[in-house]
């Protein structure tokens, strides 16, 4: 299913990982805020994509992810 999450562990600093993910075409997910919630509603109502939409938090051994990225299909 295109919307299924892919979990992976990466070793490196935040800037290094972010740079590598950008180079591979992945974008950081926006945090869930009032502004992003309005953008989600707008994208649904107007049938427009929101490539940086927030993602659900994922946990490993009780610890939330440090970074979340997504890539539009």
PDB file of N, CA, C and O in Angstrom, residues 27-55 69-73:
ATOM      1  N   UNK A  27      11.146  14.487   1.821  1.00  0.00           N
ATOM      2  CA  UNK A  27      10.947  15.751   2.523  1.00  0.00           C
ATOM      3  C   UNK A  27      10.640  15.478   3.988  1.00  0.00           C
ATOM      4  O   UNK A  27       9.972  14.493   4.302  1.00  0.00           O
ATOM      5  N   UNK A  28      11.062  16.382   4.861  1.00  0.00           N
ATOM      6  CA  UNK A  28      10.665  16.217   6.263  1.00  0.00           C
ATOM      7  C   UNK A  28       9.162  16.450   6.409  1.00  0.00           C
ATOM      8  O   UNK A  28       8.593  17.314   5.741  1.00  0.00           O
ATOM      9  N   UNK A  29       8.539  15.673   7.241  1.00  0.00           N
ATOM     10  CA  UNK A  29       7.111  15.854   7.514  1.00  0.00           C
ATOM     11  C   UNK A  29       6.944  17.076   8.407  1.00  0.00           C
ATOM     12  O   UNK A  29       7.737  17.306   9.320  1.00  0.00           O
ATOM     13  N   UNK A  30       5.912  17.872   8.136  1.00  0.00           N
ATOM     14  CA  UNK A  30       5.614  19.022   8.978  1.00  0.00           C
ATOM     15  C   UNK A  30       5.145  18.539  10.344  1.00  0.00           C
ATOM     16  O   UNK A  30       4.517  17.485  10.458  1.00  0.00           O
ATOM     17  N   UNK A  31       5.411  19.325  11.390  1.00  0.00           N
ATOM     18  CA  UNK A  31       4.860  18.967  12.705  1.00  0.00           C
ATOM     19  C   UNK A  31       3.352  19.211  12.707  1.00  0.00           C
ATOM     20  O   UNK A  31       2.836  20.018  11.920  1.00  0.00           O
ATOM     21  N   UNK A  32       2.645  18.511  13.578  1.00  0.00           N
ATOM     22  CA  UNK A  32       1.204  18.691  13.691  1.00  0.00           C
ATOM     23  C   UNK A  32       0.935  19.935  14.530  1.00  0.00           C
ATOM     24  O   UNK A  32       1.222  19.977  15.720  1.00  0.00           O
ATOM     25  N   UNK A  33       0.433  20.963  13.864  1.00  0.00           N
ATOM     26  CA  UNK A  33       0.116  22.240  14.502  1.00  0.00           C
ATOM     27  C   UNK A  33      -1.250  22.697  14.003  1.00  0.00           C
ATOM     28  O   UNK A  33      -1.832  22.071  13.111  1.00  0.00           O
ATOM     29  N   UNK A  34      -1.725  23.805  14.523  1.00  0.00           N
ATOM     30  CA  UNK A  34      -2.979  24.367  14.035  1.00  0.00           C
ATOM     31  C   UNK A  34      -2.839  24.718  12.551  1.00  0.00           C
ATOM     32  O   UNK A  34      -3.717  24.423  11.748  1.00  0.00           O
ATOM     33  N   UNK A  35      -1.706  25.314  12.188  1.00  0.00           N
ATOM     34  CA  UNK A  35      -1.481  25.699  10.791  1.00  0.00           C
ATOM     35  C   UNK A  35      -1.470  24.473   9.876  1.00  0.00           C
ATOM     36  O   UNK A  35      -2.096  24.467   8.818  1.00  0.00           O
ATOM     37  N   UNK A  36      -0.750  23.418  10.255  1.00  0.00           N
ATOM     38  CA  UNK A  36      -0.698  22.231   9.398  1.00  0.00           C
ATOM     39  C   UNK A  36      -2.062  21.530   9.354  1.00  0.00           C
ATOM     40  O   UNK A  36      -2.425  20.949   8.339  1.00  0.00           O
ATOM     41  N   UNK A  37      -2.823  21.606  10.447  1.00  0.00           N
ATOM     42  CA  UNK A  37      -4.169  21.023  10.458  1.00  0.00           C
ATOM     43  C   UNK A  37      -5.079  21.741   9.459  1.00  0.00           C
ATOM     44  O   UNK A  37      -5.860  21.099   8.749  1.00  0.00           O
ATOM     45  N   UNK A  38      -4.955  23.060   9.381  1.00  0.00           N
ATOM     46  CA  UNK A  38      -5.733  23.826   8.401  1.00  0.00           C
ATOM     47  C   UNK A  38      -5.294  23.453   6.986  1.00  0.00           C
ATOM     48  O   UNK A  38      -6.123  23.302   6.084  1.00  0.00           O
ATOM     49  N   UNK A  39      -3.977  23.275   6.787  1.00  0.00           N
ATOM     50  CA  UNK A  39      -3.482  22.874   5.459  1.00  0.00           C
ATOM     51  C   UNK A  39      -3.985  21.491   5.069  1.00  0.00           C
ATOM     52  O   UNK A  39      -4.291  21.239   3.908  1.00  0.00           O
ATOM     53  N   UNK A  40      -4.095  20.586   6.040  1.00  0.00           N
ATOM     54  CA  UNK A  40      -4.636  19.252   5.768  1.00  0.00           C
ATOM     55  C   UNK A  40      -6.096  19.371   5.325  1.00  0.00           C
ATOM     56  O   UNK A  40      -6.497  18.783   4.313  1.00  0.00           O
ATOM     57  N   UNK A  41      -6.888  20.134   6.076  1.00  0.00           N
ATOM     58  CA  UNK A  41      -8.295  20.319   5.725  1.00  0.00           C
ATOM     59  C   UNK A  41      -8.423  20.941   4.339  1.00  0.00           C
ATOM     60  O   UNK A  41      -9.241  20.496   3.520  1.00  0.00           O
ATOM     61  N   UNK A  42      -7.598  21.937   4.054  1.00  0.00           N
ATOM     62  CA  UNK A  42      -7.607  22.595   2.747  1.00  0.00           C
ATOM     63  C   UNK A  42      -7.284  21.599   1.634  1.00  0.00           C
ATOM     64  O   UNK A  42      -7.946  21.582   0.596  1.00  0.00           O
ATOM     65  N   UNK A  43      -6.300  20.751   1.864  1.00  0.00           N
ATOM     66  CA  UNK A  43      -5.916  19.792   0.824  1.00  0.00           C
ATOM     67  C   UNK A  43      -7.021  18.768   0.564  1.00  0.00           C
ATOM     68  O   UNK A  43      -7.232  18.348  -0.569  1.00  0.00           O
ATOM     69  N   UNK A  44      -7.740  18.389   1.613  1.00  0.00           N
ATOM     70  CA  UNK A  44      -8.833  17.429   1.450  1.00  0.00           C
ATOM     71  C   UNK A  44     -10.023  18.083   0.752  1.00  0.00           C
ATOM     72  O   UNK A  44     -10.562  17.547  -0.219  1.00  0.00           O
ATOM     73  N   UNK A  45     -10.418  19.254   1.240  1.00  0.00           N
ATOM     74  CA  UNK A  45     -11.589  19.938   0.676  1.00  0.00           C
ATOM     75  C   UNK A  45     -11.360  20.324  -0.784  1.00  0.00           C
ATOM     76  O   UNK A  45     -12.243  20.162  -1.621  1.00  0.00           O
ATOM     77  N   UNK A  46     -10.164  20.840  -1.089  1.00  0.00           N
ATOM     78  CA  UNK A  46      -9.876  21.300  -2.447  1.00  0.00           C
ATOM     79  C   UNK A  46      -9.209  20.235  -3.313  1.00  0.00           C
ATOM     80  O   UNK A  46      -8.813  20.513  -4.436  1.00  0.00           O
ATOM     81  N   UNK A  47      -9.062  19.022  -2.779  1.00  0.00           N
ATOM     82  CA  UNK A  47      -8.451  17.907  -3.504  1.00  0.00           C
ATOM     83  C   UNK A  47      -7.085  18.286  -4.064  1.00  0.00           C
ATOM     84  O   UNK A  47      -6.783  18.100  -5.239  1.00  0.00           O
ATOM     85  N   UNK A  48      -6.249  18.848  -3.186  1.00  0.00           N
ATOM     86  CA  UNK A  48      -4.882  19.230  -3.548  1.00  0.00           C
ATOM     87  C   UNK A  48      -3.895  18.431  -2.704  1.00  0.00           C
ATOM     88  O   UNK A  48      -4.171  18.142  -1.541  1.00  0.00           O
ATOM     89  N   UNK A  49      -2.751  18.114  -3.269  1.00  0.00           N
ATOM     90  CA  UNK A  49      -1.764  17.386  -2.468  1.00  0.00           C
ATOM     91  C   UNK A  49      -1.147  18.267  -1.376  1.00  0.00           C
ATOM     92  O   UNK A  49      -1.102  19.480  -1.507  1.00  0.00           O
ATOM     93  N   UNK A  50      -0.692  17.637  -0.336  1.00  0.00           N
ATOM     94  CA  UNK A  50       0.044  18.301   0.741  1.00  0.00           C
ATOM     95  C   UNK A  50       1.259  17.414   1.006  1.00  0.00           C
ATOM     96  O   UNK A  50       1.253  16.577   1.896  1.00  0.00           O
ATOM     97  N   UNK A  51       2.327  17.593   0.202  1.00  0.00           N
ATOM     98  CA  UNK A  51       3.490  16.697   0.279  1.00  0.00           C
ATOM     99  C   UNK A  51       4.182  16.656   1.640  1.00  0.00           C
ATOM    100  O   UNK A  51       4.783  15.667   1.992  1.00  0.00           O
ATOM    101  N   UNK A  52       4.087  17.709   2.421  1.00  0.00           N
ATOM    102  CA  UNK A  52       4.766  17.734   3.716  1.00  0.00           C
ATOM    103  C   UNK A  52       3.843  17.488   4.883  1.00  0.00           C
ATOM    104  O   UNK A  52       4.166  17.840   6.018  1.00  0.00           O
ATOM    105  N   UNK A  53       2.682  16.885   4.624  1.00  0.00           N
ATOM    106  CA  UNK A  53       1.688  16.679   5.686  1.00  0.00           C
ATOM    107  C   UNK A  53       2.286  15.931   6.877  1.00  0.00           C
ATOM    108  O   UNK A  53       3.159  15.078   6.707  1.00  0.00           O
ATOM    109  N   UNK A  54       1.843  16.274   8.082  1.00  0.00           N
ATOM    110  CA  UNK A  54       2.329  15.571   9.269  1.00  0.00           C
ATOM    111  C   UNK A  54       2.054  14.076   9.188  1.00  0.00           C
ATOM    112  O   UNK A  54       1.122  13.639   8.523  1.00  0.00           O
ATOM    113  N   UNK A  55       2.874  13.314   9.842  1.00  0.00           N
ATOM    114  CA  UNK A  55       2.698  11.869   9.910  1.00  0.00           C
ATOM    115  C   UNK A  55       2.455  11.479  11.362  1.00  0.00           C
ATOM    116  O   UNK A  55       2.810  12.210  12.282  1.00  0.00           O
ATOM    117  N   UNK A  69      10.362  11.577   7.557  1.00  0.00           N
ATOM    118  CA  UNK A  69      10.414  12.037   6.174  1.00  0.00           C
ATOM    119  C   UNK A  69       9.332  11.319   5.376  1.00  0.00           C
ATOM    120  O   UNK A  69       8.869  10.258   5.752  1.00  0.00           O
ATOM    121  N   UNK A  70       8.954  11.929   4.263  1.00  0.00           N
ATOM    122  CA  UNK A  70       7.977  11.302   3.383  1.00  0.00           C
ATOM    123  C   UNK A  70       8.305  11.640   1.933  1.00  0.00           C
ATOM    124  O   UNK A  70       8.972  12.632   1.648  1.00  0.00           O
ATOM    125  N   UNK A  71       7.849  10.768   1.062  1.00  0.00           N
ATOM    126  CA  UNK A  71       8.083  10.960  -0.367  1.00  0.00           C
ATOM    127  C   UNK A  71       6.763  10.698  -1.100  1.00  0.00           C
ATOM    128  O   UNK A  71       6.184   9.633  -0.972  1.00  0.00           O
ATOM    129  N   UNK A  72       6.321  11.713  -1.837  1.00  0.00           N
ATOM    130  CA  UNK A  72       5.063  11.560  -2.573  1.00  0.00           C
ATOM    131  C   UNK A  72       5.243  10.563  -3.700  1.00  0.00           C
ATOM    132  O   UNK A  72       6.282  10.518  -4.358  1.00  0.00           O
ATOM    133  N   UNK A  73       4.216   9.757  -3.911  1.00  0.00           N
ATOM    134  CA  UNK A  73       4.268   8.743  -4.953  1.00  0.00           C
ATOM    135  C   UNK A  73       4.041   9.352  -6.315  1.00  0.00           C
ATOM    136  O   UNK A  73       3.508  10.365  -6.502  1.00  0.00           O
TER     137      UNK A  73
END
